[in-house]
Amino acid sequence: MQGVDPAWLPDEAFRPIGTRRTLIRGSGPLVDTVHGEVAQACARFGGSVSRDGSPGPYDLVLELTGAESGDGGEAFTVERGDGRTTVTASGGSGLLYGLFHVVRLGETAFQDSYGPEEHRPESALRMLDHWDNVAVHPVMGQVERGYAGGSLFWADGRARGELLGRVRAYGRLLAACGINAVAVNNVNVHATEAHLLTDRIGEVAAIAGALRPYGIRTHLSVTFAAPMVLGGLPTADPLDEAVRGWWAEATARVYEAIPDFGGYVVKADSEGRPGPFAYGRSHADGANMLAAALTASDSGSAAGYGGTVHWRAFVYNHRQDWRDRTTDRARAAYDHFVPLDGQFAANAVLQVKHGPMDFQVREPVSPLIGAMPRTRLAVELQATQEYTGQQRHVCWLGPMWSEVLRFRPEEGSSVGELARGGLVAVSNIGDDPFWTGHPLAQANLYTFGRLAWQPDADPGGILDEWIRLSFGPGDTRLHAIMDGSWRTYEKYTAPLGVGWMVQPGHHYGPSLDGYEYSPWGTYHFADRDGVGVDRSCATGTGYAGQYPKPWAELYESPETCPDELLLFFHHVSYGHMLRSGKTVIQHIYDTHFEGVEEVEEARRVWAELEGLVDPARHARVTERFEEQLRTAREWRDQVNSYFFRKSGVADAHGRRIY
Ligand code: GCV
């Protein structure tokens, strides 16, 4: 573990506990973890911990109230009276979360009297999907869209053996921000990784063993074609009895190896992956076959295995003809899945990306969320910064995710509440000593966990919490650098929700027409008169009509559409007046100049922090700021020049455009 950044769990964060006297009541594996944490803190700071119930006095009591070994319940209660802080929980996970809550509170956990306060997660599943390959992929590297080195789970073609300590440390960080599930391999399941399901399940079990002490269940991405590629069957038809039998047997062996296995993640009929369409079957047929295998009860338990299939809704035509203006990629998930509402099994969760396209810096919320009331949906966010600076740029995504989770598709429930199947993020972690490449990108992982626990939490408060834990109290400058960084990134990249304009393939840096004539369905349609995609019902693709009122009406007209999404929904002239009172073209120029100035300012403020933050972190972030500034200038100049050349309209302020 030497040389690995402590992230949000530095030793110092445990000082308030480690200097005090703690009593732990209850037994079970997670209670042992709690005990280990407190004992380690006491060994460092001179406090004491007892499990025998001997009479006090105690400053902190951590008590499991459930009858037995007590995993399960995740809620906990915390209160303070008579000079003692007490955390109670009916499950081991709850006690662990309660301990980390006390760590977050620091000294304030031991001041005054308060409570009882009950804390329970809004969402039962708070999951990270790792797009990690076992083998290094010739194009994508080991971690697809990974910007933090190699995989934390897989090295030299196998599950990390002696390095599983790092995986355990990862589980600890995840538990400390509330995450309780991890999928350990890429949704694009290649030939080597397909075998994790069968002959290599022992390696998955080893990883599960390292994560389990922190209450984290392990999930696996599987290929829909597994019965053919692993089982030698002639078909993967989900209604074929032999295929169903094969999945049932394979799943039984998975549960023999990993009794608390979480379930499968499946990317089917998506970007070339196999799926049920080949057999004329629906996605509900495909998902339900796996759901049945994951509930079979030959495990002896009355509840069955208790596994879930996460079936991804990222289904669209990636071989589109750019000349065809009738096909709109944004419509695809809704068009494919809404007719299937009510057909999915109870343990089949439809996993929907938060926007209709693909994790652009600005997208509307996917209209699929809210349109399938009889289906359990999980909402997928992307912590790995594929389109948001690839962990070379500071881009704290908390405000964007919070906007998404608070969005109410119609009067009633928010996205956070509609995500009954859980909240999922694509992981931004690798074997980098700072975990996330850019040390400040750790905040995205932390924020995801905390928002998944409480989707309506104030993201600014979460940011402060992360800063306090990771950097210590005191300085507001880091907050200033990070708080607006997503909007800064938006300013210097693709404008007003139009998205893309990135280098094809690797998606880093500007290429205004990079995807304009490609088969991926990602167009901006800029010409000499205007820019944007007409997705209205009156004259466009009709996508705006996939929303209920009031959103359908709001998005339908360029006059009422929010500025930041204008080019997502409408093709308008460069002289179109935004609600902000600026023309589209002047907005493009202004935001691109401002975005670069904001990066310059953030870099300057970061330089002031030298000597106040850990030198290794400081050096890494400094280096990344150089790259961010270089690319931000490149974005500014390419975007401004492109639109100046298309429109012929000069900048009102006469700034330099090429
Ligand atoms: C894992 C985008 C990314 C792919 C990713 C895919 C998905 O297309 O560029 O790398 O594949 O989304 O979410 O399945």
XYZ file of C-alpha atoms and ligand atoms in Angstrom:
672
model
C 0.000 0.000 0.000
C 2.999 2.269 0.244
C 2.832 5.223 -2.082
C -0.921 4.995 -2.655
C -2.850 8.191 -2.058
C -5.166 7.897 0.970
C -7.942 9.789 -0.867
C -10.809 10.591 1.536
C -9.578 8.258 4.263
C -6.287 9.701 5.504
C -5.194 8.449 8.937
C -5.839 11.890 10.316
C -9.564 11.566 9.609
C -9.674 8.823 12.262
C -8.039 10.922 14.986
C -11.323 11.906 16.700
C -12.202 8.209 17.063
C -8.661 6.979 17.620
C -8.084 9.202 20.645
C -11.270 8.034 22.404
C -12.729 4.989 24.149
C -15.050 2.907 22.005
C -17.322 -0.024 22.765
C -18.487 -2.292 19.962
C -21.460 -4.599 20.548
C -22.508 -7.357 18.204
C -20.885 -9.951 16.031
C -20.514 -10.842 12.388
C -18.057 -10.244 9.593
C -18.888 -6.579 9.042
C -18.778 -5.903 12.764
C -15.277 -7.386 12.643
C -14.453 -4.858 9.939
C -15.794 -2.054 12.125
C -13.690 -3.331 14.990
C -10.608 -3.525 12.761
C -11.070 0.090 11.688
C -11.466 1.384 15.234
C -8.613 -0.750 16.563
C -6.296 0.559 13.853
C -7.241 4.150 14.688
C -6.691 3.523 18.407
C -3.315 1.912 17.795
C -2.303 5.049 15.943
C -3.747 7.679 18.257
C -3.750 6.051 21.692
C -7.453 5.392 22.306
C -9.049 2.081 23.231
C -11.673 -0.278 21.876
C -13.560 -2.998 23.687
C -15.917 -5.709 22.463
C -16.622 -7.398 25.750
C -19.175 -4.952 27.057
C -17.161 -4.177 30.156
C -18.515 -1.125 31.949
C -17.446 2.231 30.594
C -17.119 5.016 30.490
C -17.131 5.097 26.698
C -17.124 8.061 24.340
C -18.460 6.066 21.413
C -20.714 3.012 21.314
C -21.251 1.164 18.051
C -24.036 -1.300 18.549
C -25.580 -3.946 16.339
C -29.177 -4.366 17.430
C -30.084 -7.177 15.013
C -30.311 -10.726 16.270
C -27.521 -12.414 14.384
C -24.492 -11.975 12.270
C -26.183 -8.972 10.854
C -25.396 -8.133 7.279
C -28.310 -6.742 5.384
C -29.733 -3.621 6.944
C -27.945 -0.512 5.761
C -29.671 2.098 7.918
C -28.176 3.429 11.128
C -29.090 5.840 13.879
C -26.717 8.238 15.558
C -27.284 10.231 18.722
C -25.361 11.867 21.498
C -26.271 12.338 25.122
C -24.593 12.120 28.529
C -21.213 12.644 26.916
C -21.515 9.583 24.732
C -22.034 9.176 20.992
C -24.043 6.088 20.061
C -24.490 4.498 16.662
C -27.014 1.683 16.354
C -27.849 -0.440 13.341
C -29.739 -3.646 12.747
C -27.277 -4.869 10.111
C -23.523 -5.029 9.803
C -23.534 -2.745 6.762
C -25.483 -0.149 8.705
C -22.929 -0.240 11.498
C -20.090 0.190 9.014
C -21.856 3.141 7.368
C -22.490 4.563 10.823
C -18.783 4.358 11.637
C -17.869 6.209 8.440
C -20.539 8.774 9.249
C -18.744 9.471 12.526
C -15.465 9.753 10.596
C -17.082 12.340 8.315
C -18.399 14.327 11.250
C -14.978 14.353 12.913
C -14.837 16.202 16.234
C -18.417 17.442 15.864
C -19.595 13.855 16.373
C -18.391 14.239 19.963
C -19.737 17.680 20.746
C -22.983 18.766 22.424
C -26.041 16.525 22.440
C -28.039 15.651 19.332
C -30.282 13.124 17.699
C -31.412 10.482 17.393
C -30.967 10.939 13.641
C -31.783 8.092 11.322
C -29.830 7.676 8.095
C -30.878 5.292 5.377
C -29.969 5.127 1.708
C -32.591 6.258 -0.799
C -31.432 3.661 -3.222
C -30.767 0.045 -2.280
C -28.198 -0.400 -5.052
C -25.297 2.033 -5.408
C -23.016 0.519 -7.944
C -19.844 1.084 -9.919
C -19.414 -0.499 -13.310
C -15.794 -1.091 -14.211
C -15.067 -1.174 -17.903
C -11.949 -3.230 -17.129
C -10.595 -5.926 -19.385
C -8.467 -8.792 -18.145
C -6.346 -8.694 -21.267
C -5.037 -5.428 -22.658
C -7.252 -4.574 -25.618
C -5.296 -3.521 -28.739
C -7.305 -0.296 -29.207
C -8.948 0.484 -25.863
C -6.070 -0.487 -23.580
C -6.896 -2.396 -20.447
C -9.620 -0.164 -19.069
C -12.007 0.990 -21.769
C -12.318 4.765 -21.430
C -10.011 4.486 -18.423
C -7.751 7.415 -17.571
C -6.124 6.187 -14.388
C -3.709 3.507 -15.510
C -4.402 -0.206 -15.682
C -7.088 -2.213 -13.966
C -7.237 -2.431 -10.207
C -8.651 -5.932 -10.478
C -6.723 -7.564 -13.291
C -2.981 -7.649 -13.924
C -0.790 -9.801 -16.154
C -3.832 -11.539 -17.534
C -5.190 -12.680 -14.159
C -6.984 -11.408 -11.062
C -4.409 -9.638 -8.929
C -3.213 -12.179 -6.423
C -0.866 -10.666 -3.913
C -2.151 -7.216 -4.794
C -5.697 -7.862 -3.640
C -4.801 -5.671 -0.655
C -5.245 -2.738 -2.985
C -8.700 -4.051 -3.912
C -9.568 -4.274 -0.240
C -8.407 -0.692 0.252
C -10.620 0.268 -2.664
C -13.603 -1.466 -1.029
C -12.900 0.557 2.099
C -12.975 3.836 0.174
C -16.197 2.799 -1.523
C -17.914 1.841 1.726
C -16.857 5.181 3.193
C -18.918 6.981 0.543
C -21.806 4.495 0.530
C -21.221 2.320 -2.541
C -22.320 -1.298 -2.131
C -21.882 -3.031 -5.509
C -19.182 -3.354 -8.145
C -19.192 -4.941 -11.594
C -15.631 -6.084 -12.158
C -15.360 -6.226 -15.947
C -16.206 -4.328 -19.092
C -19.709 -4.460 -20.552
C -17.983 -5.110 -23.859
C -17.141 -8.702 -22.983
C -14.300 -9.923 -25.192
C -13.129 -13.494 -25.692
C -10.880 -13.762 -22.632
C -13.319 -12.059 -20.286
C -16.224 -14.277 -21.374
C -14.527 -17.069 -19.398
C -14.867 -15.220 -16.105
C -18.396 -16.616 -16.002
C -17.285 -20.235 -16.096
C -13.776 -21.635 -15.856
C -12.339 -18.404 -14.437
C -15.034 -17.723 -11.847
C -12.498 -18.495 -9.101
C -10.705 -15.258 -9.951
C -13.924 -13.293 -9.637
C -14.484 -15.027 -6.295
C -11.053 -13.827 -5.120
C -11.998 -10.223 -5.924
C -15.387 -10.689 -4.264
C -13.544 -11.940 -1.188
C -11.482 -8.759 -1.026
C -14.546 -6.500 -1.358
C -16.937 -8.417 0.912
C -15.517 -7.169 4.249
C -16.717 -3.715 3.239
C -20.244 -4.761 2.380
C -19.725 -4.717 -1.385
C -21.358 -7.298 -3.625
C -19.659 -8.342 -6.812
C -21.373 -8.379 -10.219
C -20.112 -9.640 -13.552
C -20.627 -8.459 -17.125
C -21.485 -11.384 -19.359
C -21.905 -11.836 -23.083
C -25.332 -12.764 -24.342
C -23.622 -15.252 -26.649
C -22.074 -17.176 -23.732
C -24.006 -20.416 -24.418
C -22.389 -20.448 -27.864
C -18.900 -19.160 -27.123
C -18.494 -21.047 -23.845
C -21.079 -23.807 -24.024
C -20.730 -24.851 -27.662
C -24.484 -24.561 -28.279
C -25.648 -23.658 -31.784
C -27.804 -20.770 -30.554
C -28.198 -18.211 -27.771
C -31.964 -17.883 -28.343
C -33.414 -16.914 -24.957
C -36.504 -19.073 -25.466
C -34.517 -22.193 -26.336
C -34.662 -24.755 -23.507
C -31.044 -25.841 -23.896
C -29.923 -22.218 -23.712
C -31.993 -21.593 -20.603
C -30.623 -24.746 -19.036
C -27.082 -23.695 -19.825
C -27.564 -20.338 -18.093
C -29.194 -22.011 -15.103
C -26.249 -24.371 -14.674
C -23.639 -21.702 -15.232
C -25.368 -19.465 -12.693
C -25.586 -22.277 -10.140
C -21.806 -22.700 -10.391
C -21.321 -18.950 -9.983
C -23.291 -19.074 -6.727
C -21.278 -22.048 -5.517
C -18.167 -19.906 -5.887
C -19.708 -16.601 -4.714
C -22.771 -17.146 -2.504
C -23.551 -13.420 -2.289
C -22.987 -12.775 -6.017
C -24.894 -9.654 -7.125
C -25.809 -10.593 -10.683
C -25.099 -9.955 -14.334
C -24.635 -6.764 -16.346
C -25.519 -7.110 -20.019
C -24.893 -4.938 -23.046
C -26.898 -6.610 -25.801
C -27.674 -5.530 -29.372
C -25.587 -2.468 -28.671
C -22.594 -1.295 -30.688
C -22.157 -4.707 -32.249
C -22.654 -6.868 -29.143
C -24.796 -10.015 -29.536
C -28.371 -9.929 -28.280
C -31.891 -11.295 -28.620
C -32.681 -9.422 -31.869
C -30.758 -12.097 -33.801
C -33.485 -14.594 -32.801
C -36.437 -12.305 -33.298
C -36.808 -12.040 -29.507
C -37.333 -8.946 -27.429
C -35.023 -7.466 -24.858
C -37.505 -8.483 -22.184
C -37.137 -12.101 -23.365
C -33.372 -11.796 -23.096
C -33.336 -10.117 -19.701
C -35.970 -12.427 -18.236
C -34.041 -15.540 -19.193
C -31.082 -14.299 -17.136
C -33.367 -13.063 -14.376
C -34.804 -16.587 -14.100
C -31.328 -18.107 -13.822
C -30.457 -15.566 -11.115
C -33.511 -16.420 -8.994
C -33.372 -20.195 -9.192
C -33.618 -21.585 -5.695
C -31.716 -24.840 -5.925
C -29.303 -23.018 -3.649
C -31.525 -24.282 -0.860
C -32.459 -20.791 0.224
C -36.148 -19.948 0.151
C -35.417 -16.552 -1.405
C -33.407 -18.086 -4.208
C -30.039 -16.655 -5.156
C -31.206 -13.076 -4.903
C -29.326 -11.977 -8.015
C -30.293 -9.212 -10.425
C -29.693 -8.741 -14.110
C -28.789 -5.203 -15.115
C -29.862 -4.967 -18.717
C -28.536 -1.868 -20.459
C -30.873 0.279 -22.543
C -28.029 1.685 -24.668
C -29.494 0.279 -27.879
C -29.255 2.385 -31.047
C -28.204 2.170 -34.663
C -24.471 2.856 -34.833
C -24.371 2.196 -38.553
C -26.488 5.127 -39.548
C -26.222 6.964 -42.886
C -25.528 10.624 -42.136
C -27.608 11.566 -45.170
C -30.663 10.031 -43.499
C -32.295 12.844 -41.524
C -35.162 10.704 -40.245
C -33.111 8.553 -37.877
C -32.348 10.265 -34.574
C -30.096 8.426 -32.158
C -31.572 10.375 -29.250
C -34.925 8.662 -29.801
C -33.588 5.122 -29.790
C -33.732 3.952 -26.149
C -37.283 5.231 -25.690
C -38.468 3.760 -28.994
C -36.939 0.362 -28.213
C -37.915 -0.016 -24.573
C -41.141 1.844 -23.760
C -43.254 -0.780 -25.591
C -41.721 -3.393 -23.246
C -42.841 -1.686 -20.033
C -44.349 -4.227 -17.650
C -42.713 -7.194 -19.356
C -39.504 -7.336 -17.319
C -39.119 -9.734 -14.385
C -38.915 -8.281 -10.889
C -35.170 -8.927 -10.705
C -34.463 -7.516 -14.170
C -33.348 -3.909 -13.945
C -33.213 -1.765 -17.044
C -30.072 0.363 -16.814
C -30.517 3.680 -18.607
C -27.837 6.274 -19.327
C -28.887 9.586 -17.819
C -29.058 11.304 -21.177
C -30.352 10.078 -24.528
C -26.965 10.207 -26.254
C -23.788 9.302 -24.423
C -22.488 11.225 -21.419
C -21.925 14.537 -23.181
C -21.136 17.569 -21.051
C -24.763 18.667 -21.432
C -27.743 16.558 -22.401
C -31.374 16.608 -21.411
C -32.456 13.848 -19.048
C -33.373 10.692 -20.941
C -37.132 10.634 -21.601
C -37.068 6.894 -20.919
C -36.708 7.667 -17.212
C -40.259 8.223 -16.103
C -41.790 6.524 -19.131
C -41.619 2.953 -17.778
C -43.586 2.967 -14.525
C -43.895 -0.820 -14.442
C -40.180 -1.494 -14.866
C -37.365 -1.170 -12.344
C -34.904 1.323 -13.781
C -31.338 2.031 -12.789
C -29.818 5.317 -13.917
C -26.258 5.164 -15.233
C -23.874 8.094 -14.778
C -20.281 8.269 -15.955
C -17.572 9.060 -13.422
C -14.839 8.215 -15.891
C -14.449 11.449 -17.831
C -14.704 10.105 -21.364
C -16.217 13.294 -22.762
C -15.401 15.622 -19.899
C -11.639 15.975 -20.030
C -10.410 12.425 -19.449
C -9.051 13.153 -15.988
C -6.584 15.607 -17.459
C -9.081 18.434 -16.933
C -10.660 19.382 -13.613
C -14.333 18.689 -14.155
C -16.280 18.002 -10.993
C -19.553 16.466 -12.096
C -21.538 16.852 -8.869
C -23.705 19.746 -10.106
C -24.564 17.962 -13.349
C -25.526 14.736 -11.581
C -27.509 16.631 -9.017
C -29.477 18.406 -11.769
C -30.202 15.040 -13.352
C -31.260 13.379 -10.101
C -33.505 16.267 -9.089
C -35.182 16.521 -12.489
C -38.869 15.622 -12.354
C -40.020 14.079 -15.634
C -43.545 15.018 -14.622
C -45.119 16.320 -11.488
C -44.303 13.802 -8.825
C -41.157 11.791 -8.593
C -37.627 12.958 -9.292
C -35.131 10.904 -11.290
C -33.465 9.942 -8.002
C -36.767 8.507 -6.803
C -37.598 6.862 -10.125
C -34.294 4.955 -10.103
C -35.832 2.111 -8.138
C -33.314 -0.324 -9.602
C -30.382 1.711 -8.315
C -27.819 4.290 -9.281
C -24.795 3.209 -11.236
C -21.655 5.032 -12.310
C -18.982 3.964 -14.734
C -15.882 3.889 -12.550
C -13.000 6.352 -12.967
C -10.521 4.206 -11.011
C -7.358 2.465 -12.053
C -4.078 1.283 -10.559
C -2.720 4.832 -10.603
C -1.234 5.847 -7.211
C -3.819 8.645 -7.017
C -6.576 6.154 -7.944
C -8.127 8.461 -10.549
C -5.150 9.882 -12.483
C -6.128 13.464 -11.729
C -6.193 13.652 -7.922
C -9.162 16.030 -7.992
C -11.170 13.472 -9.986
C -11.447 11.486 -6.757
C -14.191 13.963 -5.892
C -16.346 12.562 -8.687
C -16.243 9.075 -7.250
C -16.911 10.313 -3.733
C -19.755 12.550 -4.911
C -21.364 9.732 -6.842
C -21.437 7.534 -3.749
C -22.897 10.252 -1.574
C -25.518 11.262 -4.152
C -26.465 7.631 -4.690
C -27.097 7.408 -0.956
C -29.101 10.638 -0.971
C -29.918 11.915 -4.475
C -31.307 15.245 -3.286
C -28.247 16.057 -1.160
C -26.621 19.435 -1.800
C -23.626 18.710 -4.054
C -21.735 21.733 -2.716
C -21.982 20.257 0.773
C -20.654 16.952 -0.526
C -17.752 18.760 -2.165
C -16.898 20.461 1.123
C -17.102 17.145 2.921
C -14.698 15.603 0.419
C -12.296 18.541 0.679
C -12.362 18.433 4.482
C -11.653 14.698 4.569
C -9.043 14.648 1.807
C -7.245 17.942 2.387
C -8.127 18.914 5.937
C -10.155 21.886 7.051
C -9.574 25.501 6.432
C -9.121 26.614 2.872
C -11.984 27.660 0.615
C -9.826 28.022 -2.479
C -10.102 24.390 -3.493
C -13.874 24.674 -3.395
C -13.613 27.666 -5.726
C -11.444 25.732 -8.182
C -13.767 22.766 -8.342
C -17.285 24.045 -7.830
C -17.690 25.678 -11.234
C -15.367 23.367 -13.148
C -18.116 21.459 -15.000
C -19.602 24.719 -16.307
C -16.136 25.937 -17.224
C -15.545 22.768 -19.210
C -18.889 23.229 -20.916
C -17.958 26.800 -21.850
C -14.833 25.946 -23.807
C -16.136 22.801 -25.524
C -19.220 22.053 -27.687
C -21.801 24.829 -27.160
C -25.444 24.910 -26.029
C -26.059 21.194 -25.710
C -25.086 20.245 -29.245
C -22.427 17.838 -27.935
C -19.680 15.840 -29.619
C -17.260 17.869 -31.779
C -14.556 15.615 -30.299
C -11.732 13.661 -31.871
C -13.264 10.424 -33.151
C -12.312 7.195 -31.417
C -10.531 8.420 -28.325
C -12.846 11.430 -27.728
C -10.186 13.787 -26.367
C -9.807 17.307 -27.731
C -11.713 19.222 -30.410
C -12.643 18.048 -33.860
C -15.614 20.112 -34.972
C -16.621 17.852 -37.818
C -15.058 14.711 -36.372
C -18.396 12.905 -36.182
C -20.358 14.990 -38.672
C -20.344 12.487 -41.513
C -19.913 9.325 -39.459
C -22.304 6.408 -38.886
C -22.666 7.074 -35.134
C -25.643 9.439 -35.320
C -23.904 12.381 -33.652
C -24.453 15.442 -35.816
C -24.597 19.223 -35.335
C -25.606 20.227 -38.887
C -23.722 23.542 -38.844
C -23.892 25.485 -42.113
C -23.422 29.122 -43.059
C -26.821 30.086 -41.651
C -27.101 28.187 -38.395
C -26.398 25.168 -36.218
C -28.206 22.546 -34.136
C -30.472 19.527 -34.481
C -34.186 20.024 -35.002
C -35.766 17.533 -32.618
C -39.104 19.300 -32.421
C -42.353 17.530 -33.283
C -43.468 20.260 -35.690
C -40.513 20.191 -38.063
C -37.899 17.815 -36.637
C -37.364 14.256 -35.494
C -40.160 14.372 -32.900
C -37.824 13.568 -30.030
C -39.190 16.476 -27.956
C -42.524 14.645 -27.978
C -41.053 11.730 -26.028
C -41.317 13.881 -22.893
C -44.501 14.399 -20.944
C -45.803 17.881 -20.297
C -44.537 20.392 -19.355
C -41.185 19.364 -20.840
C -42.484 18.396 -24.282
C -43.961 21.888 -24.702
C -40.975 23.634 -23.216
C -38.483 21.843 -25.462
C -40.695 22.072 -28.567
C -40.183 25.782 -29.128
C -36.844 27.604 -29.467
C -38.456 30.468 -27.582
C -39.033 28.405 -24.424
C -36.241 25.835 -24.661
C -33.575 26.443 -21.982
C -30.520 28.106 -23.536
C -28.126 25.387 -22.458
C -30.080 22.800 -24.493
C -31.077 24.976 -27.424
C -28.858 23.324 -30.041
C -29.789 19.880 -28.785
C -33.421 20.555 -29.644
C -33.314 23.139 -32.421
C -31.509 24.249 -35.524
C -31.322 28.028 -35.238
C -29.609 30.898 -37.017
C -26.421 32.376 -35.610
C -28.341 35.583 -34.972
C -31.012 33.799 -32.915
C -31.481 35.651 -29.649
C -30.998 33.483 -26.591
C -33.072 33.962 -23.472
C -29.902 35.400 -21.958
C -30.176 38.332 -24.413
C -27.145 37.310 -26.475
C -27.102 35.953 -29.995
C -26.046 32.341 -30.439
C -22.829 33.326 -32.206
C -21.865 35.891 -29.576
C -22.626 33.364 -26.850
C -20.269 30.906 -28.537
C -17.458 33.470 -28.700
C -17.998 34.787 -25.176
C -18.203 31.422 -23.449
C -15.113 30.140 -25.217
C -13.035 33.132 -24.153
C -14.453 32.954 -20.629
C -13.861 29.222 -20.327
C -10.138 29.604 -21.005
C -9.903 32.561 -18.614
C -11.540 30.464 -15.915
C -9.004 27.678 -16.416
C -6.191 30.250 -16.185
C -7.653 31.533 -12.946
C -8.100 28.053 -11.483
C -4.502 27.215 -12.370
C -3.335 30.418 -10.675
C -5.287 29.625 -7.500
C -3.953 26.085 -7.468
C -0.388 27.472 -7.671
C -1.105 29.450 -4.486
C -1.845 26.207 -2.669
C 1.722 24.959 -3.070
C 3.070 24.113 0.368
C -0.450 23.826 1.757
C -1.352 20.518 0.146
C 0.560 17.271 -0.180
C 3.490 17.934 -2.570
C 2.897 14.850 -4.717
C -0.757 15.765 -5.214
C 0.208 19.351 -5.903
C 2.720 18.362 -8.544
C 0.302 16.000 -10.293
C -2.496 18.567 -10.428
C -0.094 21.287 -11.598
C 1.015 19.105 -14.464
C -2.611 18.365 -15.391
C -3.505 22.062 -15.344
C -0.842 22.718 -18.014
C -2.505 20.159 -20.233
C -5.987 21.425 -19.449
C -5.026 24.945 -20.393
C -3.357 23.817 -23.606
C -6.442 21.874 -24.689
C -8.886 24.551 -23.522
C -7.097 27.071 -25.756
C -7.212 24.590 -28.601
C -10.951 24.120 -28.087
C -11.527 27.876 -27.874
C -9.618 28.668 -31.026
C -10.984 25.813 -33.099
C -14.597 26.358 -32.060
C -14.465 30.128 -32.497
C -12.647 29.927 -35.834
C -15.006 27.271 -37.128
C -18.119 29.282 -36.358
C -16.579 32.540 -37.528
C -15.703 30.930 -40.846
C -19.154 29.351 -41.196
C -21.130 32.431 -40.199
C -18.918 35.330 -41.250
C -20.092 37.153 -38.114
C -17.348 39.036 -36.283
C -16.914 38.967 -32.514
C -18.593 42.047 -31.040
C -15.531 42.586 -28.867
C -12.967 42.232 -31.635
C -10.995 39.464 -29.920
C -8.622 37.305 -31.841
C -10.268 34.591 -33.903
C -8.303 32.700 -36.530
C -18.167 0.309 -23.020
C -19.707 4.653 -25.580
C -18.246 4.462 -25.260
C -17.877 2.979 -25.287
C -18.767 2.242 -24.275
C -20.224 2.490 -24.654
C -21.183 1.853 -23.670
O -19.973 4.304 -26.898
O -17.471 5.202 -26.159
O -16.518 2.851 -24.942
O -18.496 0.877 -24.268
O -20.489 3.873 -24.685
O -21.617 2.552 -22.770
O -21.479 0.682 -23.806
